[in-house]
């Protein structure tokens, strides 16, 4: 399935009010055809060609259609020689081959993108200096990003369905631009309405035009010419793409602000129904434990691993909701507010998957349309465009995911956050060492008996050896008794059982020592 159809199918999964913020891939694809036409027209106008000859699509266009539009592409050459067939004129390879071609994407202070193509020509100096046309510099342009196009690049992949060539535009250009003679123009004494900036004393010649700048310098016996053309169709393409991206960014900014507000509000409501003195507290803790275990979204702060895709997140969330329904957790909720809060929690996750899907669609559409642009035009923009605008929006989704886990799921304490690093069970009478690491008092005593005097985690010197009853964290102790009373009582029973077994073993050992030795 083609990507244009794929993005239309995926768009149906989004709410209707979200669909205007999807990048219109098909419309941008149509604009690429106009860029191809503009490039071909520019090279024809200046009588320039790439080393591999004219575009194969131009050949096919003339050979198959034979229409008035196709004949108009050769009108300039036909006017110079009435005996030359227009089709043969269009197929004629220019005698001037560029030494190098550079494609630059410039961005001004107003955020407007200006694509520019520069052709460099080096040839032996002629007896006379041709007039030069100079494109006036645009104010406020930032330094451009340059990419050299290999001269051997083939143009076979250019779309054969070209828009008809408008010869009137070429006539208009040649009427006001004195093209140099070696570029296929008239004699050097042509009249042009543009101001002449020629300086014969230095061998530099210039004139002005809105879209073309031709700059020639004569150095010894070599004539160096640089032709710079501002690509209007390419600018229109990037303006439209940037408009889609900026509109998406504006929507994200507004939505994220509202989403964060909803999360904080729901977290406040959740606090009232998850009091440790209420029945629903244990149920909510189990719901959130299953949600964390399902790993619906990657939520570790500072985690740079690829985030789950929207589809994968939706599948994991569906399995989570089905599981808690099957084990009957939702039916055990007594507080009527709990059911409403649970539905709101579901809605937040669904909206998060929508946002992730929208970002994925726009990111892939941007990358693919830039790749299509480069393939069809042979202008390399994939390395330049990301420097102008950031097309990766995963960091925004990660921020929302972290907000959900921190301000909503984190409202209900989980036992995994309060485990002793030694026994891997809930902390009992937590003892905080000088290095701030916390262990069970029982585990610290056992470690000291084994002559382990340093902290097992950070190796702080004599952290265990210097610990005493004054190191007990009473605030944490009271917190654990309040939120994990069952686990604390169970841990206390286990410790008491272990102490009883040790005491019984000690008594048996003493009795064995006091028993008199009987020698047979």
mmCIF file of N, CA and C in Angstrom, residues 51-99:
data_model
loop_
_atom_site.group_PDB
_atom_site.id
_atom_site.type_symbol
_atom_site.label_atom_id
_atom_site.label_comp_id
_atom_site.label_asym_id
_atom_site.label_seq_id
_atom_site.Cartn_x
_atom_site.Cartn_y
_atom_site.Cartn_z
ATOM 1 N N UNK A 51 25.849 16.834 -17.256
ATOM 2 C CA UNK A 51 26.715 16.069 -18.138
ATOM 3 C C UNK A 51 26.030 14.889 -18.799
ATOM 4 N N UNK A 52 24.962 14.336 -18.204
ATOM 5 C CA UNK A 52 24.311 13.180 -18.802
ATOM 6 C C UNK A 52 23.258 13.579 -19.811
ATOM 7 N N UNK A 53 23.217 14.843 -20.217
ATOM 8 C CA UNK A 53 22.303 15.271 -21.264
ATOM 9 C C UNK A 53 20.968 15.683 -20.705
ATOM 10 N N UNK A 54 19.976 15.919 -21.566
ATOM 11 C CA UNK A 54 18.680 16.384 -21.121
ATOM 12 C C UNK A 54 17.937 15.318 -20.350
ATOM 13 N N UNK A 55 16.967 15.756 -19.579
ATOM 14 C CA UNK A 55 16.159 14.839 -18.794
ATOM 15 C C UNK A 55 15.429 13.858 -19.693
ATOM 16 N N UNK A 56 15.426 12.580 -19.318
ATOM 17 C CA UNK A 56 14.752 11.560 -20.129
ATOM 18 C C UNK A 56 13.262 11.813 -20.188
ATOM 19 N N UNK A 57 12.711 12.411 -19.140
ATOM 20 C CA UNK A 57 11.284 12.721 -19.154
ATOM 21 C C UNK A 57 10.964 13.772 -20.199
ATOM 22 N N UNK A 58 11.905 14.706 -20.429
ATOM 23 C CA UNK A 58 11.677 15.698 -21.476
ATOM 24 C C UNK A 58 11.643 15.011 -22.831
ATOM 25 N N UNK A 59 12.534 14.030 -23.015
ATOM 26 C CA UNK A 59 12.556 13.287 -24.267
ATOM 27 C C UNK A 59 11.239 12.556 -24.483
ATOM 28 N N UNK A 60 10.768 11.862 -23.442
ATOM 29 C CA UNK A 60 9.517 11.130 -23.564
ATOM 30 C C UNK A 60 8.358 12.073 -23.780
ATOM 31 N N UNK A 61 8.408 13.226 -23.096
ATOM 32 C CA UNK A 61 7.302 14.177 -23.214
ATOM 33 C C UNK A 61 7.157 14.676 -24.649
ATOM 34 N N UNK A 62 8.294 14.953 -25.295
ATOM 35 C CA UNK A 62 8.249 15.471 -26.663
ATOM 36 C C UNK A 62 7.905 14.358 -27.644
ATOM 37 N N UNK A 63 8.451 13.179 -27.431
ATOM 38 C CA UNK A 63 8.261 12.093 -28.383
ATOM 39 C C UNK A 63 6.840 11.555 -28.379
ATOM 40 N N UNK A 64 6.151 11.649 -27.269
ATOM 41 C CA UNK A 64 4.825 11.042 -27.172
ATOM 42 C C UNK A 64 3.693 12.041 -27.366
ATOM 43 N N UNK A 65 3.806 13.201 -26.752
ATOM 44 C CA UNK A 65 2.671 14.124 -26.776
ATOM 45 C C UNK A 65 2.605 14.968 -28.035
ATOM 46 N N UNK A 66 3.710 15.548 -28.476
ATOM 47 C CA UNK A 66 3.737 16.399 -29.679
ATOM 48 C C UNK A 66 2.689 17.510 -29.607
ATOM 49 N N UNK A 67 2.497 18.059 -28.444
ATOM 50 C CA UNK A 67 1.462 19.070 -28.262
ATOM 51 C C UNK A 67 2.064 20.461 -28.390
ATOM 52 N N UNK A 68 1.177 21.444 -28.345
ATOM 53 C CA UNK A 68 1.633 22.830 -28.427
ATOM 54 C C UNK A 68 2.502 23.191 -27.247
ATOM 55 N N UNK A 69 2.140 22.654 -26.026
ATOM 56 C CA UNK A 69 2.939 22.947 -24.849
ATOM 57 C C UNK A 69 4.338 22.374 -24.976
ATOM 58 N N UNK A 70 4.447 21.193 -25.576
ATOM 59 C CA UNK A 70 5.762 20.595 -25.742
ATOM 60 C C UNK A 70 6.583 21.361 -26.756
ATOM 61 N N UNK A 71 5.923 21.852 -27.825
ATOM 62 C CA UNK A 71 6.641 22.600 -28.830
ATOM 63 C C UNK A 71 7.099 23.947 -28.301
ATOM 64 N N UNK A 72 6.355 24.497 -27.359
ATOM 65 C CA UNK A 72 6.716 25.805 -26.819
ATOM 66 C C UNK A 72 8.015 25.744 -26.029
ATOM 67 N N UNK A 73 8.404 24.560 -25.553
ATOM 68 C CA UNK A 73 9.667 24.444 -24.812
ATOM 69 C C UNK A 73 10.862 24.746 -25.691
ATOM 70 N N UNK A 74 10.707 24.601 -27.007
ATOM 71 C CA UNK A 74 11.820 24.860 -27.921
ATOM 72 C C UNK A 74 11.617 26.139 -28.711
ATOM 73 N N UNK A 75 10.679 26.988 -28.279
ATOM 74 C CA UNK A 75 10.331 28.175 -29.056
ATOM 75 C C UNK A 75 11.503 29.148 -29.181
ATOM 76 N N UNK A 76 12.312 29.263 -28.126
ATOM 77 C CA UNK A 76 13.422 30.217 -28.174
ATOM 78 C C UNK A 76 14.442 29.829 -29.228
ATOM 79 N N UNK A 77 14.827 28.547 -29.258
ATOM 80 C CA UNK A 77 15.774 28.101 -30.275
ATOM 81 C C UNK A 77 15.156 28.148 -31.656
ATOM 82 N N UNK A 78 13.850 27.866 -31.751
ATOM 83 C CA UNK A 78 13.199 27.871 -33.058
ATOM 84 C C UNK A 78 13.155 29.281 -33.630
ATOM 85 N N UNK A 79 13.014 30.289 -32.773
ATOM 86 C CA UNK A 79 12.968 31.662 -33.269
ATOM 87 C C UNK A 79 14.318 32.077 -33.846
ATOM 88 N N UNK A 80 15.412 31.541 -33.295
ATOM 89 C CA UNK A 80 16.731 31.888 -33.791
ATOM 90 C C UNK A 80 17.011 31.223 -35.138
ATOM 91 N N UNK A 81 16.406 30.044 -35.335
ATOM 92 C CA UNK A 81 16.627 29.310 -36.577
ATOM 93 C C UNK A 81 15.306 28.708 -37.016
ATOM 94 N N UNK A 82 14.674 29.293 -38.026
ATOM 95 C CA UNK A 82 13.358 28.829 -38.460
ATOM 96 C C UNK A 82 13.411 27.443 -39.073
ATOM 97 N N UNK A 83 14.597 27.003 -39.491
ATOM 98 C CA UNK A 83 14.717 25.694 -40.125
ATOM 99 C C UNK A 83 14.880 24.566 -39.111
ATOM 100 N N UNK A 84 15.013 24.909 -37.830
ATOM 101 C CA UNK A 84 15.218 23.892 -36.803
ATOM 102 C C UNK A 84 13.876 23.420 -36.278
ATOM 103 N N UNK A 85 13.664 22.116 -36.252
ATOM 104 C CA UNK A 85 12.423 21.561 -35.727
ATOM 105 C C UNK A 85 12.358 21.813 -34.221
ATOM 106 N N UNK A 86 11.203 22.237 -33.684
ATOM 107 C CA UNK A 86 11.114 22.518 -32.244
ATOM 108 C C UNK A 86 11.491 21.320 -31.395
ATOM 109 N N UNK A 87 11.109 20.118 -31.814
ATOM 110 C CA UNK A 87 11.429 18.945 -31.008
ATOM 111 C C UNK A 87 12.929 18.710 -30.965
ATOM 112 N N UNK A 88 13.591 18.885 -32.125
ATOM 113 C CA UNK A 88 15.036 18.723 -32.155
ATOM 114 C C UNK A 88 15.729 19.793 -31.330
ATOM 115 N N UNK A 89 15.152 20.977 -31.311
ATOM 116 C CA UNK A 89 15.741 22.057 -30.512
ATOM 117 C C UNK A 89 15.647 21.748 -29.029
ATOM 118 N N UNK A 90 14.542 21.130 -28.632
ATOM 119 C CA UNK A 90 14.388 20.812 -27.213
ATOM 120 C C UNK A 90 15.315 19.705 -26.784
ATOM 121 N N UNK A 91 15.672 18.826 -27.726
ATOM 122 C CA UNK A 91 16.549 17.718 -27.394
ATOM 123 C C UNK A 91 18.023 18.088 -27.498
ATOM 124 N N UNK A 92 18.329 19.277 -28.035
ATOM 125 C CA UNK A 92 19.715 19.680 -28.223
ATOM 126 C C UNK A 92 20.414 19.867 -26.883
ATOM 127 N N UNK A 93 21.581 19.270 -26.734
ATOM 128 C CA UNK A 93 22.340 19.382 -25.496
ATOM 129 C C UNK A 93 23.129 20.682 -25.516
ATOM 130 N N UNK A 94 23.067 21.396 -24.411
ATOM 131 C CA UNK A 94 23.784 22.665 -24.360
ATOM 132 C C UNK A 94 25.284 22.437 -24.425
ATOM 133 N N UNK A 95 25.972 23.405 -24.931
ATOM 134 C CA UNK A 95 27.414 23.291 -25.069
ATOM 135 C C UNK A 95 28.139 23.649 -23.778
ATOM 136 N N UNK A 96 27.402 24.217 -22.813
ATOM 137 C CA UNK A 96 28.012 24.631 -21.557
ATOM 138 C C UNK A 96 27.645 23.626 -20.481
ATOM 139 N N UNK A 97 28.645 23.020 -19.863
ATOM 140 C CA UNK A 97 28.402 22.043 -18.818
ATOM 141 C C UNK A 97 28.888 22.612 -17.489
ATOM 142 N N UNK A 98 28.078 22.521 -16.451
ATOM 143 C CA UNK A 98 28.495 23.077 -15.157
ATOM 144 C C UNK A 98 29.616 22.268 -14.539
ATOM 145 N N UNK A 99 30.521 22.993 -13.890
ATOM 146 C CA UNK A 99 31.616 22.341 -13.181
ATOM 147 C C UNK A 99 31.145 21.784 -11.852
#
